[in-house]
Amino acid sequence: MHETDDDLTALQRLLDASYARAGEHLRMIWGEDSRLDARQLSYELVGVQVLDLATVTPRGEPRVAPVDGFFFRGHFWFGSADNSLRFRNIRANPAVSGAITRGGETFLVIVHGRATETDPRGPEADGFADYVRSVYDFDWDAEHPDAPYARIDAGTMLAFKRPD
């Protein structure tokens, strides 16, 4: 877990506000007792996650596909190829949504926000590249030296886990 106390405080505010705005149907399925708090969520999301990421095409059509998702400092991060349709879409319209699910209806994270393209090795990434190097079992820097990465600046995030 790489979240600071300030990251956890901001993330908890986001989780609480998002749940307060959630619809009745979602709250009926995923009640208060299944919510994860910021610290629990950060522990659950260590390492590479399969993040089903939706972008918007220039015609306003949704497109979803899995990416390697990383949860770092209270944000989801992901990369792709510079010539990918995903990044073409993001550069034209940064609105994104993502979801992580495990075991049917046992674990769920939903995020809606804006993708901000960020140099994963730059100072604004705040150590993200070191985290990725520690997670992957290959030479990430050699394999993907110029791959674009983005951070999701979330406006909504919901996180749930059912007891085992």
mmCIF file of N, CA and C in Angstrom, residues 22 25 47 72 76 116 121 138 141:
data_model
loop_
_atom_site.group_PDB
_atom_site.id
_atom_site.type_symbol
_atom_site.label_atom_id
_atom_site.label_comp_id
_atom_site.label_asym_id
_atom_site.label_seq_id
_atom_site.Cartn_x
_atom_site.Cartn_y
_atom_site.Cartn_z
ATOM 1 N N ALA A 22 -25.207 7.447 -4.690
ATOM 2 C CA ALA A 22 -25.548 6.217 -5.411
ATOM 3 C C ALA A 22 -27.055 6.013 -5.439
ATOM 4 N N HIS A 25 -31.150 1.378 -6.212
ATOM 5 C CA HIS A 25 -30.935 -0.002 -6.640
ATOM 6 C C HIS A 25 -29.547 -0.498 -6.228
ATOM 7 N N GLY A 47 -0.874 -4.390 -6.373
ATOM 8 C CA GLY A 47 -0.470 -5.163 -7.542
ATOM 9 C C GLY A 47 -1.287 -4.819 -8.771
ATOM 10 N N PHE A 72 -2.613 3.475 -7.056
ATOM 11 C CA PHE A 72 -1.419 4.093 -6.468
ATOM 12 C C PHE A 72 -1.768 5.489 -5.994
ATOM 13 N N PHE A 76 -6.454 5.284 -9.790
ATOM 14 C CA PHE A 76 -6.161 4.234 -10.748
ATOM 15 C C PHE A 76 -5.266 4.812 -11.833
ATOM 16 N N THR A 116 -6.141 11.635 -17.025
ATOM 17 C CA THR A 116 -5.124 12.663 -17.190
ATOM 18 C C THR A 116 -3.834 11.986 -17.618
ATOM 19 N N ARG A 121 7.168 8.294 -15.321
ATOM 20 C CA ARG A 121 8.498 8.408 -14.722
ATOM 21 C C ARG A 121 8.818 9.831 -14.273
ATOM 22 N N PHE A 138 8.950 -8.373 -15.289
ATOM 23 C CA PHE A 138 9.795 -8.172 -16.461
ATOM 24 C C PHE A 138 10.331 -6.742 -16.387
ATOM 25 N N ASP A 141 10.752 -0.867 -17.863
ATOM 26 C CA ASP A 141 11.365 0.280 -18.527
ATOM 27 C C ASP A 141 11.851 -0.071 -19.930
#
